PDB file of C-alpha atoms and ligand atoms in Angstrom:
ATOM      1  CA  MET A   1     -22.889 -29.419  -3.712  1.00 50.00           C
ATOM      2  CA  VAL A   2     -24.561 -32.856  -3.848  1.00 50.00           C
ATOM      3  CA  GLN A   3     -28.227 -33.474  -3.124  1.00 54.00           C
ATOM      4  CA  SER A   4     -28.536 -37.013  -1.758  1.00 51.00           C
ATOM      5  CA  ASP A   5     -31.655 -39.213  -1.942  1.00 56.00           C
ATOM      6  CA  SER A   6     -32.528 -38.350   1.631  1.00 54.00           C
ATOM      7  CA  GLY A   7     -32.760 -34.705   0.630  1.00 54.00           C
ATOM      8  CA  ILE A   8     -29.784 -33.770   2.792  1.00 57.00           C
ATOM      9  CA  VAL A   9     -27.536 -31.313   1.024  1.00 58.00           C
ATOM     10  CA  GLN A  10     -23.918 -32.323   1.402  1.00 57.00           C
ATOM     11  CA  MET A  11     -21.352 -29.606   0.946  1.00 68.00           C
ATOM     12  CA  SER A  12     -17.940 -30.482  -0.351  1.00 84.00           C
ATOM     13  CA  PRO A  13     -15.343 -28.610   1.684  1.00 96.00           C
ATOM     14  CA  LEU A  14     -14.497 -25.073   0.588  1.00 98.00           C
ATOM     15  CA  LEU A  15     -10.879 -25.513   1.640  1.00 98.00           C
ATOM     16  CA  GLU A  16      -8.901 -28.677   1.937  1.00 98.00           C
ATOM     17  CA  CYS A  17      -5.280 -28.979   3.044  1.00 98.00           C
ATOM     18  CA  ARG A  18      -3.681 -32.376   2.585  1.00 98.00           C
ATOM     19  CA  GLN A  19      -0.320 -33.104   4.214  1.00 98.00           C
ATOM     20  CA  VAL A  20       0.866 -29.550   3.669  1.00 98.00           C
ATOM     21  CA  SER A  21       4.455 -28.886   4.698  1.00 98.00           C
ATOM     22  CA  LYS A  22       6.715 -25.866   4.600  1.00 98.00           C
ATOM     23  CA  GLN A  23      10.429 -25.605   5.119  1.00 97.00           C
ATOM     24  CA  TYR A  24      12.225 -22.261   5.041  1.00 96.00           C
ATOM     25  CA  GLY A  25      15.758 -22.905   3.740  1.00 92.00           C
ATOM     26  CA  SER A  26      17.553 -25.457   5.854  1.00 91.00           C
ATOM     27  CA  GLN A  27      15.644 -24.696   9.072  1.00 89.00           C
ATOM     28  CA  ALA A  28      13.395 -27.137  10.891  1.00 88.00           C
ATOM     29  CA  ARG A  29      10.036 -27.501   9.182  1.00 95.00           C
ATOM     30  CA  ALA A  30       7.642 -24.660   9.920  1.00 98.00           C
ATOM     31  CA  LEU A  31       4.705 -26.900   8.897  1.00 98.00           C
ATOM     32  CA  SER A  32       4.598 -30.705   8.883  1.00 97.00           C
ATOM     33  CA  ASP A  33       1.836 -32.876   7.506  1.00 97.00           C
ATOM     34  CA  ILE A  34      -0.989 -30.353   7.987  1.00 98.00           C
ATOM     35  CA  SER A  35      -4.333 -31.875   6.960  1.00 98.00           C
ATOM     36  CA  PHE A  36      -7.770 -30.392   7.574  1.00 98.00           C
ATOM     37  CA  SER A  37     -10.770 -29.180   5.654  1.00 98.00           C
ATOM     38  CA  VAL A  38     -13.124 -26.280   6.198  1.00 98.00           C
ATOM     39  CA  ARG A  39     -16.783 -26.113   5.155  1.00 97.00           C
ATOM     40  CA  LYS A  40     -18.516 -23.075   3.714  1.00 96.00           C
ATOM     41  CA  GLY A  41     -19.516 -20.614   6.408  1.00 96.00           C
ATOM     42  CA  GLU A  42     -17.423 -22.191   9.178  1.00 97.00           C
ATOM     43  CA  PHE A  43     -15.632 -19.914  11.635  1.00 98.00           C
ATOM     44  CA  VAL A  44     -12.343 -21.611  12.477  1.00 98.00           C
ATOM     45  CA  ALA A  45      -9.639 -20.280  14.790  1.00 98.00           C
ATOM     46  CA  VAL A  46      -6.043 -21.428  14.581  1.00 98.00           C
ATOM     47  CA  ILE A  47      -4.305 -21.089  17.929  1.00 98.00           C
ATOM     48  CA  GLY A  48      -0.799 -21.924  19.070  1.00 97.00           C
ATOM     49  CA  PRO A  49       2.317 -20.371  20.572  1.00 95.00           C
ATOM     50  CA  SER A  50       4.422 -17.837  18.740  1.00 95.00           C
ATOM     51  CA  GLY A  51       6.451 -19.582  16.033  1.00 96.00           C
ATOM     52  CA  ALA A  52       4.011 -22.530  15.786  1.00 97.00           C
ATOM     53  CA  GLY A  53       3.436 -21.887  12.081  1.00 98.00           C
ATOM     54  CA  LYS A  54       0.053 -20.100  12.099  1.00 98.00           C
ATOM     55  CA  SER A  55       1.065 -17.276   9.741  1.00 98.00           C
ATOM     56  CA  THR A  56       2.960 -19.679   7.507  1.00 98.00           C
ATOM     57  CA  LEU A  57      -0.186 -21.785   7.144  1.00 98.00           C
ATOM     58  CA  LEU A  58      -2.375 -18.831   6.147  1.00 98.00           C
ATOM     59  CA  ARG A  59       0.222 -17.576   3.677  1.00 97.00           C
ATOM     60  CA  CYS A  60       0.505 -20.988   2.019  1.00 98.00           C
ATOM     61  CA  ILE A  61      -3.265 -21.072   1.488  1.00 98.00           C
ATOM     62  CA  ASN A  62      -3.327 -17.985  -0.763  1.00 94.00           C
ATOM     63  CA  ARG A  63       0.235 -18.605  -1.970  1.00 96.00           C
ATOM     64  CA  MET A  64       1.821 -15.491  -0.564  1.00 95.00           C
ATOM     65  CA  ILE A  65       4.476 -18.127   0.078  1.00 96.00           C
ATOM     66  CA  GLU A  66       4.932 -21.488  -1.588  1.00 96.00           C
ATOM     67  CA  SER A  67       4.406 -24.662   0.431  1.00 97.00           C
ATOM     68  CA  SER A  68       7.126 -27.302   0.196  1.00 97.00           C
ATOM     69  CA  GLY A  69       4.799 -30.287  -0.107  1.00 97.00           C
ATOM     70  CA  GLY A  70       1.212 -31.489   0.015  1.00 98.00           C
ATOM     71  CA  ASP A  71      -1.932 -30.236  -1.711  1.00 98.00           C
ATOM     72  CA  ILE A  72      -4.308 -27.370  -1.101  1.00 98.00           C
ATOM     73  CA  VAL A  73      -7.702 -27.268  -2.795  1.00 98.00           C
ATOM     74  CA  PHE A  74      -9.886 -24.171  -2.551  1.00 98.00           C
ATOM     75  CA  ASP A  75     -13.365 -24.018  -4.056  1.00 97.00           C
ATOM     76  CA  GLY A  76     -12.419 -26.902  -6.350  1.00 96.00           C
ATOM     77  CA  ALA A  77      -9.193 -25.271  -7.572  1.00 96.00           C
ATOM     78  CA  PRO A  78      -5.807 -26.982  -7.014  1.00 97.00           C
ATOM     79  CA  VAL A  79      -4.158 -23.981  -5.335  1.00 97.00           C
ATOM     80  CA  THR A  80      -0.622 -25.330  -5.330  1.00 96.00           C
ATOM     81  CA  LYS A  81      -0.713 -25.986  -9.097  1.00 96.00           C
ATOM     82  CA  LEU A  82      -2.249 -22.725 -10.342  1.00 96.00           C
ATOM     83  CA  LYS A  83      -0.470 -20.551 -12.911  1.00 95.00           C
ATOM     84  CA  ARG A  84      -0.213 -16.777 -12.551  1.00 90.00           C
ATOM     85  CA  GLY A  85      -3.529 -15.794 -14.171  1.00 88.00           C
ATOM     86  CA  GLU A  86      -5.446 -18.489 -12.310  1.00 93.00           C
ATOM     87  CA  LEU A  87      -3.779 -17.440  -9.081  1.00 94.00           C
ATOM     88  CA  LYS A  88      -4.991 -13.861  -9.518  1.00 91.00           C
ATOM     89  CA  GLN A  89      -8.527 -15.196  -9.917  1.00 92.00           C
ATOM     90  CA  LEU A  90      -8.169 -17.417  -6.846  1.00 94.00           C
ATOM     91  CA  ARG A  91      -7.017 -14.462  -4.756  1.00 95.00           C
ATOM     92  CA  THR A  92     -10.150 -12.462  -5.563  1.00 95.00           C
ATOM     93  CA  LYS A  93     -12.043 -15.184  -3.680  1.00 97.00           C
ATOM     94  CA  ILE A  94      -9.798 -15.030  -0.611  1.00 98.00           C
ATOM     95  CA  GLY A  95      -9.691 -11.831   1.453  1.00 97.00           C
ATOM     96  CA  MET A  96      -6.686 -11.244   3.712  1.00 97.00           C
ATOM     97  CA  ILE A  97      -6.771  -9.308   6.968  1.00 98.00           C
ATOM     98  CA  PHE A  98      -3.505  -8.478   8.705  1.00 97.00           C
ATOM     99  CA  GLN A  99      -2.392  -7.516  12.201  1.00 96.00           C
ATOM    100  CA  HIS A 100      -0.925  -4.233  10.941  1.00 97.00           C
ATOM    101  CA  TYR A 101      -3.814  -3.560   8.514  1.00 97.00           C
ATOM    102  CA  ASN A 102      -1.562  -3.114   5.425  1.00 96.00           C
ATOM    103  CA  LEU A 103      -3.350   0.069   4.328  1.00 97.00           C
ATOM    104  CA  VAL A 104      -1.851   2.891   2.280  1.00 96.00           C
ATOM    105  CA  ASP A 105      -1.837   5.563   5.017  1.00 95.00           C
ATOM    106  CA  ARG A 106      -1.686   8.607   2.731  1.00 96.00           C
ATOM    107  CA  LEU A 107      -4.740   7.497   0.742  1.00 96.00           C
ATOM    108  CA  THR A 108      -8.348   7.906   1.831  1.00 97.00           C
ATOM    109  CA  VAL A 109     -10.481   5.210   3.372  1.00 97.00           C
ATOM    110  CA  ILE A 110     -12.557   4.751   0.219  1.00 96.00           C
ATOM    111  CA  GLU A 111      -9.432   4.587  -1.981  1.00 95.00           C
ATOM    112  CA  ASN A 112      -7.994   1.864   0.239  1.00 97.00           C
ATOM    113  CA  VAL A 113     -11.223  -0.085   0.106  1.00 97.00           C
ATOM    114  CA  LEU A 114     -11.403   0.159  -3.684  1.00 95.00           C
ATOM    115  CA  HIS A 115      -7.940  -1.418  -3.820  1.00 93.00           C
ATOM    116  CA  GLY A 116      -9.814  -4.611  -2.966  1.00 93.00           C
ATOM    117  CA  ARG A 117     -11.159  -4.515  -6.546  1.00 92.00           C
ATOM    118  CA  LEU A 118      -7.706  -4.500  -8.166  1.00 89.00           C
ATOM    119  CA  GLY A 119      -7.719  -8.279  -8.556  1.00 86.00           C
ATOM    120  CA  TYR A 120     -10.557  -7.901 -11.068  1.00 87.00           C
ATOM    121  CA  LYS A 121      -8.827  -5.290 -13.220  1.00 81.00           C
ATOM    122  CA  SER A 122      -6.235  -4.975 -15.931  1.00 77.00           C
ATOM    123  CA  THR A 123      -2.994  -3.298 -14.869  1.00 75.00           C
ATOM    124  CA  PHE A 124      -4.060  -0.223 -16.868  1.00 72.00           C
ATOM    125  CA  ALA A 125      -7.424   0.220 -15.138  1.00 72.00           C
ATOM    126  CA  GLY A 126      -5.718  -0.430 -11.797  1.00 68.00           C
ATOM    127  CA  ILE A 127      -3.009   2.203 -12.287  1.00 70.00           C
ATOM    128  CA  PHE A 128      -5.533   4.862 -13.288  1.00 69.00           C
ATOM    129  CA  GLY A 129      -7.952   3.979 -10.519  1.00 73.00           C
ATOM    130  CA  LEU A 130     -10.792   3.303 -12.924  1.00 83.00           C
ATOM    131  CA  TYR A 131     -13.612   2.048 -10.777  1.00 90.00           C
ATOM    132  CA  SER A 132     -17.225   1.775 -11.866  1.00 91.00           C
ATOM    133  CA  LYS A 133     -20.129   3.531 -10.163  1.00 93.00           C
ATOM    134  CA  GLU A 134     -21.290   0.116  -8.911  1.00 94.00           C
ATOM    135  CA  GLU A 135     -17.901  -0.590  -7.353  1.00 94.00           C
ATOM    136  CA  LYS A 136     -17.902   2.771  -5.567  1.00 95.00           C
ATOM    137  CA  GLU A 137     -21.432   2.271  -4.302  1.00 96.00           C
ATOM    138  CA  ARG A 138     -20.589  -1.194  -3.118  1.00 96.00           C
ATOM    139  CA  ALA A 139     -17.530   0.119  -1.250  1.00 97.00           C
ATOM    140  CA  MET A 140     -19.627   2.846   0.390  1.00 97.00           C
ATOM    141  CA  GLY A 141     -22.312   0.364   1.395  1.00 97.00           C
ATOM    142  CA  ILE A 142     -19.768  -1.886   3.064  1.00 98.00           C
ATOM    143  CA  LEU A 143     -18.127   1.045   4.864  1.00 98.00           C
ATOM    144  CA  SER A 144     -21.521   2.142   6.186  1.00 97.00           C
ATOM    145  CA  ALA A 145     -22.280  -1.382   7.412  1.00 97.00           C
ATOM    146  CA  LEU A 146     -18.980  -1.284   9.305  1.00 98.00           C
ATOM    147  CA  GLY A 147     -19.836   2.080  10.887  1.00 97.00           C
ATOM    148  CA  LEU A 148     -17.333   4.097   8.855  1.00 98.00           C
ATOM    149  CA  GLU A 149     -19.678   6.265   6.756  1.00 96.00           C
ATOM    150  CA  GLU A 150     -18.373   9.458   8.369  1.00 97.00           C
ATOM    151  CA  HIS A 151     -14.766   8.553   7.665  1.00 98.00           C
ATOM    152  CA  MET A 152     -14.879   7.609   3.978  1.00 97.00           C
ATOM    153  CA  TYR A 153     -12.868  10.605   2.744  1.00 97.00           C
ATOM    154  CA  LYS A 154     -10.399  10.776   5.615  1.00 98.00           C
ATOM    155  CA  ARG A 155      -6.821   9.733   5.102  1.00 97.00           C
ATOM    156  CA  CYS A 156      -6.155   6.409   6.762  1.00 97.00           C
ATOM    157  CA  ASP A 157      -3.400   7.850   8.955  1.00 97.00           C
ATOM    158  CA  GLN A 158      -6.096   9.846  10.785  1.00 97.00           C
ATOM    159  CA  LEU A 159      -7.887   6.715  11.981  1.00 98.00           C
ATOM    160  CA  SER A 160      -7.600   4.699  15.188  1.00 98.00           C
ATOM    161  CA  GLY A 161      -6.327   1.115  15.041  1.00 98.00           C
ATOM    162  CA  GLY A 162      -9.826  -0.303  15.329  1.00 98.00           C
ATOM    163  CA  GLN A 163     -11.069   1.926  12.497  1.00 98.00           C
ATOM    164  CA  LYS A 164      -8.086   0.926  10.347  1.00 98.00           C
ATOM    165  CA  GLN A 165      -8.888  -2.718  10.864  1.00 98.00           C
ATOM    166  CA  ARG A 166     -12.492  -2.087   9.796  1.00 98.00           C
ATOM    167  CA  VAL A 167     -11.107  -0.522   6.611  1.00 98.00           C
ATOM    168  CA  GLY A 168      -9.053  -3.709   6.193  1.00 98.00           C
ATOM    169  CA  ILE A 169     -12.229  -5.764   6.523  1.00 98.00           C
ATOM    170  CA  ALA A 170     -14.071  -3.504   4.044  1.00 98.00           C
ATOM    171  CA  ARG A 171     -11.236  -3.863   1.526  1.00 97.00           C
ATOM    172  CA  ALA A 172     -11.470  -7.657   1.864  1.00 98.00           C
ATOM    173  CA  LEU A 173     -15.279  -7.674   1.530  1.00 98.00           C
ATOM    174  CA  VAL A 174     -15.351  -5.497  -1.585  1.00 97.00           C
ATOM    175  CA  GLN A 175     -13.489  -8.357  -3.275  1.00 96.00           C
ATOM    176  CA  GLU A 176     -16.648 -10.468  -2.795  1.00 96.00           C
ATOM    177  CA  PRO A 177     -14.580 -13.244  -1.233  1.00 98.00           C
ATOM    178  CA  LYS A 178     -15.710 -16.729  -0.243  1.00 98.00           C
ATOM    179  CA  MET A 179     -13.223 -16.871   2.611  1.00 98.00           C
ATOM    180  CA  LEU A 180     -11.393 -14.447   4.879  1.00 98.00           C
ATOM    181  CA  LEU A 181      -7.922 -15.329   6.118  1.00 98.00           C
ATOM    182  CA  CYS A 182      -7.244 -13.222   9.202  1.00 98.00           C
ATOM    183  CA  ASP A 183      -3.731 -13.213  10.649  1.00 98.00           C
ATOM    184  CA  GLU A 184      -3.905 -11.955  14.252  1.00 98.00           C
ATOM    185  CA  PRO A 185      -6.384  -9.193  13.356  1.00 98.00           C
ATOM    186  CA  ILE A 186      -6.781  -7.987  16.946  1.00 98.00           C
ATOM    187  CA  ALA A 187      -3.224  -8.380  18.221  1.00 97.00           C
ATOM    188  CA  SER A 188      -2.587  -4.600  18.052  1.00 96.00           C
ATOM    189  CA  LEU A 189      -5.987  -3.499  19.394  1.00 97.00           C
ATOM    190  CA  ASP A 190      -7.360  -2.722  22.836  1.00 97.00           C
ATOM    191  CA  PRO A 191     -10.147  -4.947  24.246  1.00 97.00           C
ATOM    192  CA  ASN A 192     -13.009  -2.673  23.098  1.00 98.00           C
ATOM    193  CA  ALA A 193     -11.751  -2.353  19.532  1.00 98.00           C
ATOM    194  CA  SER A 194     -10.986  -6.093  19.518  1.00 98.00           C
ATOM    195  CA  LYS A 195     -14.580  -6.896  20.425  1.00 98.00           C
ATOM    196  CA  VAL A 196     -15.912  -4.658  17.636  1.00 98.00           C
ATOM    197  CA  ILE A 197     -13.678  -6.415  15.094  1.00 98.00           C
ATOM    198  CA  MET A 198     -14.520  -9.923  16.310  1.00 98.00           C
ATOM    199  CA  ASP A 199     -18.257  -9.128  16.333  1.00 98.00           C
ATOM    200  CA  HIS A 200     -18.047  -7.879  12.744  1.00 98.00           C
ATOM    201  CA  LEU A 201     -16.119 -10.970  11.609  1.00 98.00           C
ATOM    202  CA  LYS A 202     -18.633 -13.255  13.304  1.00 98.00           C
ATOM    203  CA  SER A 203     -21.590 -11.478  11.776  1.00 97.00           C
ATOM    204  CA  ILE A 204     -19.950 -11.518   8.327  1.00 97.00           C
ATOM    205  CA  SER A 205     -19.573 -15.280   8.594  1.00 97.00           C
ATOM    206  CA  GLN A 206     -23.123 -15.798   9.855  1.00 97.00           C
ATOM    207  CA  THR A 207     -25.060 -13.406   7.642  1.00 96.00           C
ATOM    208  CA  MET A 208     -22.998 -13.558   4.447  1.00 96.00           C
ATOM    209  CA  GLY A 209     -21.943 -17.214   4.672  1.00 96.00           C
ATOM    210  CA  ILE A 210     -18.304 -16.211   4.287  1.00 98.00           C
ATOM    211  CA  THR A 211     -15.866 -18.714   5.739  1.00 98.00           C
ATOM    212  CA  VAL A 212     -13.428 -17.321   8.291  1.00 98.00           C
ATOM    213  CA  LEU A 213     -10.043 -18.850   9.085  1.00 98.00           C
ATOM    214  CA  ILE A 214      -8.454 -16.728  11.775  1.00 98.00           C
ATOM    215  CA  ASN A 215      -5.133 -16.929  13.611  1.00 98.00           C
ATOM    216  CA  LEU A 216      -5.557 -15.766  17.177  1.00 97.00           C
ATOM    217  CA  HIS A 217      -3.193 -15.255  20.031  1.00 91.00           C
ATOM    218  CA  GLN A 218      -6.021 -14.854  22.561  1.00 92.00           C
ATOM    219  CA  VAL A 219      -7.339 -18.288  23.525  1.00 95.00           C
ATOM    220  CA  GLU A 220     -10.414 -16.939  25.284  1.00 95.00           C
ATOM    221  CA  THR A 221     -11.460 -14.964  22.218  1.00 97.00           C
ATOM    222  CA  ALA A 222     -10.911 -17.994  19.997  1.00 98.00           C
ATOM    223  CA  LEU A 223     -13.080 -20.171  22.251  1.00 97.00           C
ATOM    224  CA  LYS A 224     -15.817 -17.551  22.466  1.00 98.00           C
ATOM    225  CA  TYR A 225     -16.248 -16.823  18.761  1.00 98.00           C
ATOM    226  CA  SER A 226     -15.313 -19.983  16.873  1.00 98.00           C
ATOM    227  CA  ASP A 227     -17.245 -23.003  15.668  1.00 97.00           C
ATOM    228  CA  ARG A 228     -14.031 -24.928  15.683  1.00 98.00           C
ATOM    229  CA  ILE A 229     -10.489 -24.694  17.017  1.00 98.00           C
ATOM    230  CA  ILE A 230      -7.337 -25.948  15.338  1.00 98.00           C
ATOM    231  CA  GLY A 231      -4.428 -26.086  17.775  1.00 98.00           C
ATOM    232  CA  VAL A 232      -0.942 -25.966  16.297  1.00 98.00           C
ATOM    233  CA  ASN A 233       2.347 -26.707  17.997  1.00 97.00           C
ATOM    234  CA  LYS A 234       5.725 -26.775  16.234  1.00 96.00           C
ATOM    235  CA  GLY A 235       4.123 -26.929  12.799  1.00 98.00           C
ATOM    236  CA  ARG A 236       1.759 -29.808  13.553  1.00 98.00           C
ATOM    237  CA  ILE A 237      -1.958 -29.925  14.303  1.00 98.00           C
ATOM    238  CA  VAL A 238      -2.338 -31.204  17.866  1.00 98.00           C
ATOM    239  CA  TYR A 239      -6.068 -30.438  18.254  1.00 98.00           C
ATOM    240  CA  ASP A 240      -8.945 -30.081  15.800  1.00 98.00           C
ATOM    241  CA  GLY A 241     -12.361 -29.918  17.406  1.00 98.00           C
ATOM    242  CA  THR A 242     -14.975 -27.881  19.212  1.00 98.00           C
ATOM    243  CA  PRO A 243     -14.162 -25.014  21.582  1.00 98.00           C
ATOM    244  CA  ARG A 244     -15.834 -27.026  24.372  1.00 97.00           C
ATOM    245  CA  GLY A 245     -13.298 -29.799  23.910  1.00 97.00           C
ATOM    246  CA  VAL A 246     -10.396 -27.463  24.696  1.00 96.00           C
ATOM    247  CA  ASP A 247      -9.491 -28.504  28.250  1.00 95.00           C
ATOM    248  CA  THR A 248      -6.281 -28.282  30.269  1.00 93.00           C
ATOM    249  CA  THR A 249      -4.812 -31.352  28.578  1.00 95.00           C
ATOM    250  CA  VAL A 250      -5.489 -29.946  25.121  1.00 96.00           C
ATOM    251  CA  LEU A 251      -4.050 -26.565  26.140  1.00 96.00           C
ATOM    252  CA  SER A 252      -0.911 -28.275  27.407  1.00 95.00           C
ATOM    253  CA  HIS A 253      -0.526 -30.047  24.050  1.00 96.00           C
ATOM    254  CA  ILE A 254      -0.883 -26.736  22.252  1.00 96.00           C
ATOM    255  CA  TYR A 255       1.073 -24.419  24.541  1.00 94.00           C
ATOM    256  CA  GLY A 256       3.125 -26.691  26.817  1.00 86.00           C
ATOM    257  CA  GLY A 257       2.363 -27.317  30.524  1.00 73.00           C
ATOM    258  CA  ALA A 258       3.128 -24.079  32.362  1.00 67.00           C
ATOM    259  CA  ARG A 259       1.475 -21.735  29.885  1.00 72.00           C
ATOM    260  CA  ALA A 260      -1.582 -24.025  29.703  1.00 72.00           C
ATOM    261  CA  ASP A 261      -2.101 -23.851  33.497  1.00 73.00           C
ATOM    262  CA  GLU A 262      -1.832 -20.089  33.329  1.00 72.00           C
ATOM    263  CA  LEU A 263      -4.436 -19.931  30.549  1.00 73.00           C
ATOM    264  CA  HIS A 264      -6.706 -22.331  32.359  1.00 71.00           C
ATOM    265  CA  ALA A 265      -6.595 -20.197  35.505  1.00 72.00           C
ATOM    266  CA  LEU A 266      -7.409 -17.131  33.409  1.00 68.00           C
ATOM    267  CA  GLN A 267     -10.489 -18.851  32.049  1.00 66.00           C
ATOM    268  CA  GLY A 268     -11.642 -19.647  35.565  1.00 63.00           C
ATOM    269  CA  GLY A 269     -11.480 -23.341  34.729  1.00 54.00           C
ATOM    270  CA  GLN A 270     -14.788 -23.320  32.855  1.00 49.00           C
ATOM    271  CA  HIS A 271     -13.352 -25.347  30.027  1.00 44.00           C
ATOM    272  CA  ALA A 272     -12.138 -28.206  32.197  1.00 39.00           C
ATOM    273  CA  GLY A 273     -13.023 -31.515  30.535  1.00 35.00           C
TER     274      GLY A 273
HETATM  275  N1  LIG B   1      10.319 -15.801   6.031  1.00 95.41           N
HETATM  276  C1  LIG B   1      10.803 -16.705   6.878  1.00 95.41           C
HETATM  277  N2  LIG B   1      12.056 -17.185   6.740  1.00 95.41           N
HETATM  278  C2  LIG B   1      12.549 -18.118   7.580  1.00 95.41           C
HETATM  279  N3  LIG B   1      11.865 -18.635   8.619  1.00 95.41           N
HETATM  280  C3  LIG B   1      10.628 -18.193   8.825  1.00 95.41           C
HETATM  281  C4  LIG B   1      10.021 -17.199   7.984  1.00 95.41           C
HETATM  282  N4  LIG B   1       8.762 -16.958   8.428  1.00 95.41           N
HETATM  283  C5  LIG B   1       8.607 -17.753   9.509  1.00 95.41           C
HETATM  284  N5  LIG B   1       9.704 -18.490   9.758  1.00 95.41           N
HETATM  285  C6  LIG B   1       9.865 -19.489  10.830  1.00 95.41           C
HETATM  286  O1  LIG B   1       8.833 -20.450  10.695  1.00 95.41           O
HETATM  287  C7  LIG B   1       8.301 -20.799  11.962  1.00 95.41           C
HETATM  288  C8  LIG B   1       6.799 -20.486  12.004  1.00 95.41           C
HETATM  289  O2  LIG B   1       6.632 -19.073  11.967  1.00 95.41           O
HETATM  290  P1  LIG B   1       5.210 -18.373  11.842  1.00 95.41           P
HETATM  291  O3  LIG B   1       4.439 -19.050  10.772  1.00 95.41           O
HETATM  292  O4  LIG B   1       5.447 -16.923  11.715  1.00 95.41           O
HETATM  293  O5  LIG B   1       4.563 -18.737  13.268  1.00 95.41           O
HETATM  294  P2  LIG B   1       3.376 -18.022  14.055  1.00 95.41           P
HETATM  295  O6  LIG B   1       2.585 -17.207  13.081  1.00 95.41           O
HETATM  296  O7  LIG B   1       2.591 -19.160  14.643  1.00 95.41           O
HETATM  297  O8  LIG B   1       4.013 -17.188  15.124  1.00 95.41           O
HETATM  298  C9  LIG B   1       9.116 -20.048  12.994  1.00 95.41           C
HETATM  299  O9  LIG B   1      10.148 -20.877  13.453  1.00 95.41           O
HETATM  300  C10 LIG B   1       9.675 -18.881  12.201  1.00 95.41           C
HETATM  301  O10 LIG B   1      10.888 -18.439  12.739  1.00 95.41           O
HETATM  302 MG1  LIG B   2       2.081 -15.199  13.111  1.00 95.41          MG
END
């Protein structure tokens, strides 16, 4: 953070991607020349058709997969150059939320949430589930804030999809992350559960200052909740701007003509530019 003479506090970006590319084997590039940066506390949705490269982008950012070129900087750390130990530390700062929750179904809610602390532990402490009183209290506090206090000792396979996703959010938050990467977190949920999840994510970003980068299939939801939209088509960014700026032309660049008209009709045309 830099305090300028005018007293305005300038934030350096939390995340910066510079000309990131990804090629799987000999296939066409899944990502080409992806450049953007995200400030602390921003809520950014990545939208685009299936196969556009949204999941690939998120996975490159926390190095679940390796990018083929370009640079990624997160919180001052050169992500693409980090060694194993440094990578473990980086990942504590980045919470991941998945479409299919990625919980251990036969374990309880609180046990799943405490797994979010594993990045801070030695293998030994992790294997024996050695969590401190503070860690347990923190996990319980987060679960209560997400409306899951009555479910803490239930096995995860007894929960609804929306409840499971809240456990996923709790597990990410117990890490004390600076950013959440959410890959289609509401794609398997009904509209009511989706709203609960989106409202929680929005409030987490606003009240805790946690940056959210979220892949969404639902354009309307993306426009409603986000500060900013990044539109991706065939591995390239074709739009990066405000939700208000997403008009029929932009939608056609992101989704192609026919699908864009369909989406525009669905929105009742209120985003026409
Ligand atoms: N593990 C993989 N191996 C090979 N190709 C992949 C793999 N994962 C994704 N792809 C390809 O990369 C492209 C982008 O996929 P993906 O990032 O999953 O897109 P999206 O999340 O936007 O649907 C697609 O063409 C997809 O088939
Ligand atoms: Mg995907």
